[in-house]
mmCIF file of C-alpha atoms and ligand atoms in Angstrom:
data_model
loop_
_atom_site.group_PDB
_atom_site.id
_atom_site.type_symbol
_atom_site.label_atom_id
_atom_site.label_comp_id
_atom_site.label_asym_id
_atom_site.label_seq_id
_atom_site.Cartn_x
_atom_site.Cartn_y
_atom_site.Cartn_z
ATOM 1 C CA MET A 30 0.000 0.000 0.000
ATOM 2 C CA ALA A 31 1.476 3.294 -1.024
ATOM 3 C CA SER A 32 0.199 6.804 -1.571
ATOM 4 C CA TYR A 33 0.752 8.616 -4.859
ATOM 5 C CA LYS A 34 3.338 10.696 -3.087
ATOM 6 C CA GLN A 35 5.271 7.758 -1.630
ATOM 7 C CA SER A 36 5.273 5.971 -4.956
ATOM 8 C CA LEU A 37 6.450 9.107 -6.762
ATOM 9 C CA ARG A 38 9.243 9.856 -4.276
ATOM 10 C CA ALA A 39 10.554 6.298 -4.532
ATOM 11 C CA ALA A 40 10.461 6.516 -8.331
ATOM 12 C CA GLU A 41 12.360 9.809 -8.325
ATOM 13 C CA LYS A 42 15.119 8.139 -6.294
ATOM 14 C CA GLN A 43 15.345 5.362 -8.891
ATOM 15 C CA LEU A 44 15.849 7.945 -11.635
ATOM 16 C CA GLN A 45 18.563 9.921 -9.904
ATOM 17 C CA ASN A 46 21.219 8.735 -12.339
ATOM 18 C CA ALA A 47 19.046 8.347 -15.422
ATOM 19 C CA GLU A 48 19.379 10.694 -18.428
ATOM 20 C CA CYS A 49 15.755 11.763 -18.204
ATOM 21 C CA GLY A 50 16.164 13.236 -14.701
ATOM 22 C CA GLU A 51 13.879 12.815 -11.690
ATOM 23 C CA GLN A 52 11.110 15.015 -13.051
ATOM 24 C CA ALA A 53 10.319 12.403 -15.709
ATOM 25 C CA ALA A 54 8.705 10.327 -12.927
ATOM 26 C CA PHE A 55 6.118 13.054 -12.359
ATOM 27 C CA MET A 56 5.450 13.352 -16.095
ATOM 28 C CA LEU A 57 5.018 9.589 -16.431
ATOM 29 C CA LEU A 58 2.623 9.465 -13.495
ATOM 30 C CA LEU A 59 0.529 12.355 -14.851
ATOM 31 C CA GLU A 60 0.193 10.665 -18.238
ATOM 32 C CA LEU A 61 -0.548 7.193 -16.853
ATOM 33 C CA ALA A 62 -3.089 8.533 -14.338
ATOM 34 C CA GLN A 63 -4.473 10.918 -17.001
ATOM 35 C CA MET A 64 -4.358 13.738 -14.521
ATOM 36 C CA GLU A 65 -3.352 17.369 -14.604
ATOM 37 C CA ALA A 66 -0.711 18.383 -12.059
ATOM 38 C CA HIS A 67 -3.248 20.085 -9.766
ATOM 39 C CA ASN A 68 -5.434 16.938 -9.670
ATOM 40 C CA LEU A 69 -2.441 14.827 -8.769
ATOM 41 C CA TYR A 70 -1.510 17.156 -5.902
ATOM 42 C CA MET A 71 -5.085 16.901 -4.604
ATOM 43 C CA GLU A 72 -4.779 13.100 -4.562
ATOM 44 C CA PHE A 73 -1.197 13.069 -3.270
ATOM 45 C CA ASP A 74 -1.899 11.354 0.069
ATOM 46 C CA GLN A 75 -4.529 8.980 -1.308
ATOM 47 C CA GLU A 76 -3.670 5.398 -2.069
ATOM 48 C CA ILE A 77 -2.435 4.843 -5.630
ATOM 49 C CA PRO A 78 -4.473 2.070 -7.336
ATOM 50 C CA ASP A 79 -2.529 -1.195 -7.694
ATOM 51 C CA ALA A 80 -2.855 -1.457 -11.460
ATOM 52 C CA LEU A 81 -1.641 2.119 -11.928
ATOM 53 C CA ASN A 82 1.229 1.636 -9.514
ATOM 54 C CA LYS A 83 2.335 -1.505 -11.342
ATOM 55 C CA GLN A 84 2.270 0.286 -14.699
ATOM 56 C CA PHE A 85 4.136 3.192 -13.117
ATOM 57 C CA GLN A 86 6.861 0.941 -11.673
ATOM 58 C CA GLU A 87 7.323 -0.783 -15.029
ATOM 59 C CA GLY A 88 7.657 2.578 -16.746
ATOM 60 C CA ILE A 89 10.152 3.810 -14.169
ATOM 61 C CA ALA A 90 12.316 0.730 -14.703
ATOM 62 C CA ARG A 91 12.374 1.485 -18.445
ATOM 63 C CA LEU A 92 13.165 5.173 -17.867
ATOM 64 C CA ALA A 93 16.036 4.104 -15.602
ATOM 65 C CA GLU A 94 17.408 2.192 -18.613
ATOM 66 C CA ASN A 95 17.239 5.436 -20.634
ATOM 67 C CA GLU A 96 14.292 4.456 -22.766
ATOM 68 C CA PRO A 97 12.492 7.628 -23.909
ATOM 69 C CA LEU A 98 9.283 8.513 -22.068
ATOM 70 C CA ALA A 99 7.472 8.780 -25.406
ATOM 71 C CA HIS A 100 8.290 5.132 -26.192
ATOM 72 C CA ILE A 101 7.015 3.973 -22.834
ATOM 73 C CA LEU A 102 3.757 5.863 -23.332
ATOM 74 C CA GLY A 103 3.614 5.147 -27.077
ATOM 75 C CA TYR A 104 2.851 8.785 -27.824
ATOM 76 C CA GLU A 105 4.156 12.337 -27.576
ATOM 77 C CA TRP A 106 2.299 15.644 -27.383
ATOM 78 C CA PHE A 107 3.137 18.161 -30.092
ATOM 79 C CA TYR A 108 1.410 21.496 -30.712
ATOM 80 C CA GLY A 109 -1.395 20.368 -28.404
ATOM 81 C CA TYR A 110 -2.045 17.214 -30.461
ATOM 82 C CA ARG A 111 -1.228 13.619 -29.646
ATOM 83 C CA PHE A 112 1.086 11.663 -31.957
ATOM 84 C CA LEU A 113 1.768 7.948 -31.810
ATOM 85 C CA VAL A 114 5.491 7.251 -31.908
ATOM 86 C CA ASN A 115 7.671 4.167 -32.036
ATOM 87 C CA GLU A 116 11.257 3.304 -32.936
ATOM 88 C CA ASP A 117 10.536 3.979 -36.636
ATOM 89 C CA VAL A 118 10.062 7.740 -36.210
ATOM 90 C CA LEU A 119 11.843 10.604 -34.497
ATOM 91 C CA ILE A 120 10.032 11.718 -31.341
ATOM 92 C CA PRO A 121 8.700 15.220 -32.049
ATOM 93 C CA ARG A 122 10.635 17.877 -30.102
ATOM 94 C CA PRO A 123 9.397 21.130 -28.553
ATOM 95 C CA GLU A 124 11.805 23.144 -30.746
ATOM 96 C CA THR A 125 9.946 21.868 -33.785
ATOM 97 C CA GLU A 126 6.698 23.346 -32.435
ATOM 98 C CA GLU A 127 8.362 26.699 -32.956
ATOM 99 C CA LEU A 128 9.059 25.808 -36.581
ATOM 100 C CA VAL A 129 5.330 25.130 -37.022
ATOM 101 C CA ALA A 130 4.402 28.398 -35.271
ATOM 102 C CA ASN A 131 6.742 30.390 -37.509
ATOM 103 C CA ILE A 132 5.465 28.705 -40.669
ATOM 104 C CA LEU A 133 1.890 29.557 -39.659
ATOM 105 C CA SER A 134 2.871 33.154 -39.070
ATOM 106 C CA ALA A 135 4.656 33.399 -42.449
ATOM 107 C CA TYR A 136 1.628 31.758 -44.062
ATOM 108 C CA ASP A 137 -0.608 34.475 -42.583
ATOM 109 C CA ASP A 138 1.735 37.220 -43.758
ATOM 110 C CA TYR A 139 2.583 36.054 -47.269
ATOM 111 C CA PHE A 140 0.282 33.306 -48.496
ATOM 112 C CA LYS A 141 -3.134 33.280 -46.846
ATOM 113 C CA MET A 142 -4.589 35.994 -49.091
ATOM 114 C CA ASN A 143 -3.839 33.964 -52.229
ATOM 115 C CA GLY A 144 -5.745 30.816 -51.241
ATOM 116 C CA ASN A 145 -5.170 27.301 -52.555
ATOM 117 C CA ILE A 146 -1.741 27.051 -50.961
ATOM 118 C CA ILE A 147 0.217 23.800 -51.039
ATOM 119 C CA ALA A 148 2.742 22.867 -48.361
ATOM 120 C CA ALA A 149 5.007 19.824 -48.465
ATOM 121 C CA ASP A 150 6.767 18.317 -45.444
ATOM 122 C CA ILE A 151 9.845 16.326 -46.488
ATOM 123 C CA GLY A 152 10.897 13.511 -44.152
ATOM 124 C CA THR A 153 7.689 13.740 -42.173
ATOM 125 C CA GLY A 154 8.458 10.970 -39.657
ATOM 126 C CA SER A 155 5.545 10.858 -37.196
ATOM 127 C CA GLY A 156 3.768 13.477 -39.322
ATOM 128 C CA ALA A 157 3.889 15.980 -36.457
ATOM 129 C CA ILE A 158 4.693 19.048 -38.597
ATOM 130 C CA ALA A 159 2.358 18.235 -41.493
ATOM 131 C CA ILE A 160 -0.581 17.268 -39.286
ATOM 132 C CA SER A 161 -0.251 20.232 -36.900
ATOM 133 C CA LEU A 162 -0.182 22.618 -39.877
ATOM 134 C CA LYS A 163 -3.316 21.057 -41.332
ATOM 135 C CA LYS A 164 -5.076 21.159 -37.935
ATOM 136 C CA GLU A 165 -4.239 24.841 -37.530
ATOM 137 C CA GLU A 166 -4.918 25.859 -41.160
ATOM 138 C CA PRO A 167 -7.495 23.453 -42.615
ATOM 139 C CA SER A 168 -7.555 25.301 -45.937
ATOM 140 C CA LEU A 169 -3.888 24.477 -46.551
ATOM 141 C CA HIS A 170 -3.227 21.480 -48.826
ATOM 142 C CA VAL A 171 -0.576 19.399 -47.123
ATOM 143 C CA LEU A 172 1.666 16.743 -48.678
ATOM 144 C CA ALA A 173 4.113 14.702 -46.651
ATOM 145 C CA THR A 174 6.884 12.371 -47.760
ATOM 146 C CA ASP A 175 9.297 10.009 -46.094
ATOM 147 C CA ILE A 176 11.798 7.474 -47.382
ATOM 148 C CA SER A 177 10.674 5.032 -44.706
ATOM 149 C CA LYS A 178 7.448 3.142 -45.361
ATOM 150 C CA LYS A 179 7.238 2.364 -41.660
ATOM 151 C CA ALA A 180 7.400 6.070 -40.854
ATOM 152 C CA VAL A 181 4.657 6.855 -43.385
ATOM 153 C CA ASP A 182 2.514 4.151 -41.778
ATOM 154 C CA VAL A 183 2.879 5.882 -38.401
ATOM 155 C CA ALA A 184 2.225 9.326 -39.921
ATOM 156 C CA ALA A 185 -0.868 8.102 -41.785
ATOM 157 C CA ARG A 186 -2.229 6.617 -38.567
ATOM 158 C CA ASN A 187 -1.578 9.935 -36.813
ATOM 159 C CA ALA A 188 -3.425 11.816 -39.548
ATOM 160 C CA GLU A 189 -6.366 9.465 -39.040
ATOM 161 C CA LEU A 190 -6.334 9.827 -35.241
ATOM 162 C CA ASN A 191 -6.130 13.603 -35.548
ATOM 163 C CA GLU A 192 -8.825 13.574 -38.223
ATOM 164 C CA VAL A 193 -7.030 15.401 -41.012
ATOM 165 C CA SER A 194 -6.484 14.598 -44.639
ATOM 166 C CA ILE A 195 -2.868 14.681 -45.801
ATOM 167 C CA SER A 196 -1.397 13.257 -49.028
ATOM 168 C CA PHE A 197 1.429 10.897 -48.145
ATOM 169 C CA CYS A 198 4.101 9.579 -50.524
ATOM 170 C CA ILE A 199 6.995 7.250 -49.852
ATOM 171 C CA GLY A 200 10.251 8.379 -51.422
ATOM 172 C CA ASP A 201 13.641 10.009 -51.088
ATOM 173 C CA MET A 202 13.687 13.744 -50.283
ATOM 174 C CA LEU A 203 12.086 15.746 -53.152
ATOM 175 C CA GLU A 204 11.840 12.811 -55.571
ATOM 176 C CA PRO A 205 8.160 12.016 -54.916
ATOM 177 C CA LEU A 206 7.260 15.630 -55.807
ATOM 178 C CA ILE A 207 9.534 15.692 -58.864
ATOM 179 C CA ASP A 208 8.120 12.358 -60.093
ATOM 180 C CA ARG A 209 4.586 13.751 -59.887
ATOM 181 C CA ASP A 210 5.586 17.160 -61.275
ATOM 182 C CA LEU A 211 4.159 18.866 -58.177
ATOM 183 C CA LYS A 212 4.885 22.520 -57.453
ATOM 184 C CA VAL A 213 4.420 23.801 -53.925
ATOM 185 C CA ASP A 214 4.219 27.178 -52.209
ATOM 186 C CA ILE A 215 5.811 26.103 -48.953
ATOM 187 C CA LEU A 216 8.555 23.489 -48.703
ATOM 188 C CA ILE A 217 9.237 22.310 -45.162
ATOM 189 C CA SER A 218 11.717 19.904 -43.655
ATOM 190 C CA ASN A 219 13.207 18.936 -40.342
ATOM 191 C CA PRO A 220 15.888 16.784 -41.961
ATOM 192 C CA PRO A 221 18.482 14.681 -40.163
ATOM 193 C CA TYR A 222 21.088 17.329 -39.289
ATOM 194 C CA ILE A 223 23.348 15.871 -36.629
ATOM 195 C CA PRO A 224 26.975 15.446 -37.789
ATOM 196 C CA GLN A 225 27.811 11.746 -38.177
ATOM 197 C CA GLU A 226 30.447 11.656 -35.449
ATOM 198 C CA GLU A 227 28.535 13.623 -32.827
ATOM 199 C CA ILE A 228 28.073 11.822 -29.519
ATOM 200 C CA LEU A 229 24.435 11.560 -28.509
ATOM 201 C CA GLU A 230 22.643 10.633 -25.295
ATOM 202 C CA ALA A 231 21.822 6.928 -25.030
ATOM 203 C CA SER A 232 18.079 7.671 -24.952
ATOM 204 C CA VAL A 233 18.427 9.147 -28.460
ATOM 205 C CA LYS A 234 21.217 7.037 -29.956
ATOM 206 C CA ASP A 235 19.860 3.676 -28.838
ATOM 207 C CA HIS A 236 16.160 4.319 -29.397
ATOM 208 C CA GLU A 237 15.584 6.734 -32.253
ATOM 209 C CA PRO A 238 16.061 6.002 -35.978
ATOM 210 C CA HIS A 239 19.525 7.029 -37.135
ATOM 211 C CA VAL A 240 18.116 7.709 -40.613
ATOM 212 C CA ALA A 241 16.210 10.601 -38.998
ATOM 213 C CA LEU A 242 19.159 11.946 -37.017
ATOM 214 C CA PHE A 243 22.449 11.966 -38.907
ATOM 215 C CA GLY A 244 23.159 14.298 -41.808
ATOM 216 C CA GLY A 245 26.638 13.289 -42.997
ATOM 217 C CA ASP A 246 30.016 14.674 -41.893
ATOM 218 C CA ASP A 247 28.858 18.241 -41.268
ATOM 219 C CA GLY A 248 25.142 17.530 -40.820
ATOM 220 C CA LEU A 249 24.232 19.488 -43.958
ATOM 221 C CA LYS A 250 24.000 16.642 -46.462
ATOM 222 C CA TYR A 251 20.199 16.657 -46.748
ATOM 223 C CA TYR A 252 19.866 20.429 -47.016
ATOM 224 C CA ARG A 253 22.241 20.299 -49.999
ATOM 225 C CA ILE A 254 20.231 17.502 -51.599
ATOM 226 C CA MET A 255 17.048 19.552 -51.215
ATOM 227 C CA PHE A 256 18.640 22.857 -52.278
ATOM 228 C CA GLU A 257 19.978 21.195 -55.410
ATOM 229 C CA LYS A 258 16.489 20.365 -56.688
ATOM 230 C CA ALA A 259 14.277 22.804 -54.770
ATOM 231 C CA LYS A 260 13.587 24.993 -57.810
ATOM 232 C CA GLN A 261 12.030 21.986 -59.565
ATOM 233 C CA VAL A 262 9.287 21.757 -56.945
ATOM 234 C CA LEU A 263 8.772 25.388 -55.914
ATOM 235 C CA LYS A 264 6.435 27.959 -57.397
ATOM 236 C CA PRO A 265 8.138 31.233 -58.380
ATOM 237 C CA ARG A 266 6.646 32.924 -55.296
ATOM 238 C CA SER A 267 7.354 30.502 -52.472
ATOM 239 C CA MET A 268 9.076 29.796 -49.199
ATOM 240 C CA MET A 269 11.229 27.077 -47.664
ATOM 241 C CA ALA A 270 11.290 26.454 -43.901
ATOM 242 C CA PHE A 271 13.780 24.153 -42.210
ATOM 243 C CA GLU A 272 14.788 23.144 -38.752
ATOM 244 C CA MET A 273 18.556 23.253 -38.251
ATOM 245 C CA GLY A 274 21.280 22.621 -35.671
ATOM 246 C CA TRP A 275 22.118 25.462 -33.251
ATOM 247 C CA ASN A 276 25.663 25.760 -34.608
ATOM 248 C CA GLN A 277 24.931 25.547 -38.346
ATOM 249 C CA ARG A 278 23.891 29.150 -39.021
ATOM 250 C CA GLU A 279 26.940 30.327 -40.914
ATOM 251 C CA ALA A 280 27.531 27.132 -42.887
ATOM 252 C CA LEU A 281 23.889 26.867 -43.867
ATOM 253 C CA LEU A 282 23.577 30.525 -44.902
ATOM 254 C CA ASN A 283 26.665 30.021 -47.065
ATOM 255 C CA GLU A 284 24.964 27.104 -48.782
ATOM 256 C CA VAL A 285 21.833 29.210 -49.328
ATOM 257 C CA LYS A 286 23.954 31.935 -50.965
ATOM 258 C CA ARG A 287 25.671 29.365 -53.139
ATOM 259 C CA TYR A 288 22.454 27.738 -54.392
ATOM 260 C CA PHE A 289 20.115 30.759 -54.317
ATOM 261 C CA PRO A 290 22.133 33.962 -54.737
ATOM 262 C CA ASP A 291 18.991 36.086 -55.119
ATOM 263 C CA ALA A 292 16.829 34.630 -52.350
ATOM 264 C CA CYS A 293 16.064 36.274 -49.031
ATOM 265 C CA ALA A 294 17.081 34.113 -46.079
ATOM 266 C CA GLU A 295 16.713 34.452 -42.329
ATOM 267 C CA VAL A 296 17.652 32.305 -39.367
ATOM 268 C CA LEU A 297 15.326 32.350 -36.352
ATOM 269 C CA LYS A 298 16.155 31.411 -32.786
ATOM 270 C CA ASP A 299 14.283 28.944 -30.599
ATOM 271 C CA MET A 300 13.014 29.611 -27.063
ATOM 272 C CA ASN A 301 16.465 28.799 -25.708
ATOM 273 C CA GLY A 302 17.990 31.564 -27.808
ATOM 274 C CA LYS A 303 19.626 29.072 -30.167
ATOM 275 C CA ASP A 304 19.678 29.385 -33.954
ATOM 276 C CA ARG A 305 17.112 26.763 -34.919
ATOM 277 C CA MET A 306 15.138 27.619 -38.063
ATOM 278 C CA LEU A 307 16.053 28.669 -41.577
ATOM 279 C CA PHE A 308 13.482 30.447 -43.748
ATOM 280 C CA VAL A 309 14.225 31.158 -47.411
ATOM 281 C CA TYR A 310 11.898 33.297 -49.525
ATOM 282 C CA PHE A 311 11.572 33.477 -53.291
ATOM 283 C CA GLY A 312 9.725 36.429 -54.787
ATOM 284 C CA ILE A 313 8.815 37.629 -51.282
ATOM 285 C CA GLN A 314 10.451 40.400 -49.261
ATOM 286 C CA PRO A 315 10.043 39.369 -45.601
ATOM 287 C CA ASN A 316 9.311 42.378 -43.401
ATOM 288 C CA SER A 317 11.071 41.214 -40.265
HETATM 289 N N1 LIG B 414 16.688 17.865 -32.575
HETATM 290 C C1 LIG B 414 17.060 16.493 -32.719
HETATM 291 C C2 LIG B 414 18.035 16.114 -31.639
HETATM 292 O O1 LIG B 414 18.813 16.937 -31.220
HETATM 293 C C3 LIG B 414 17.664 16.233 -34.077
HETATM 294 C C4 LIG B 414 16.624 16.197 -35.092
HETATM 295 C C5 LIG B 414 17.169 16.196 -36.462
HETATM 296 O O2 LIG B 414 18.283 15.751 -36.776
HETATM 297 N N2 LIG B 414 16.371 16.705 -37.308
HETATM 298 O O3 LIG B 414 18.033 14.993 -31.182
#
């Protein structure tokens, strides 16, 4: 017999040396109990139901082995929506919510008035970016591609669960769009951008798909592949939006200059003040 509080305190001790930190115990308990923090505090001295406690202990043991919380739960929250995740897709990150927010704001500023706007998300993974955009802007036509069939299966399931219609294609980078001769207004990607030799936490390295993480020696391999063919899939008046690594600003802007000497480019910071997003505009003068 244990109270919520006793069970939680014991779990926090077990996680003292885990990568996730002690606070993951509280997050796991909230999700498993389907409670908000204030409800849990109200119940703190009540007895925790056996079935819940058992599930909680099992989850804590997995967290202690550095398994990601999202894999234990089977889902992650992103932009207020729930996305199923497994080892075939990257777990959506909070930084990427900011990419979505900035795309929506650019859409309002430069595209909304024209109507019939097409956005494509390259390497969609769980579908988090594509599906959140469609939820927030139902009039947007959204395409999403991934080289992994297993990832597209997860993304398609997420589109169904979140009740949106997205066109999915399986294929390498821009190829599915080129093959179908599709031209889009907004090209989006959170490509794999971690340099090949970078050392990652075990929770990431051992549990998330490397195909979604590593971007060659300098991390920029997939941007170059997309830049190379971007003009084949973009309308003359269009925008590209990418997530990027915090230390890639200069190198990436150099690539943009090399491939698109006349485009307007800007790098935006995330909530931690780190360079995180690259926006490139064609035929648009951003007023930032
Ligand atoms: N932000 C992810 C991480 O640091 C990397 C995602 C990516 O390569 N696109 O784990």
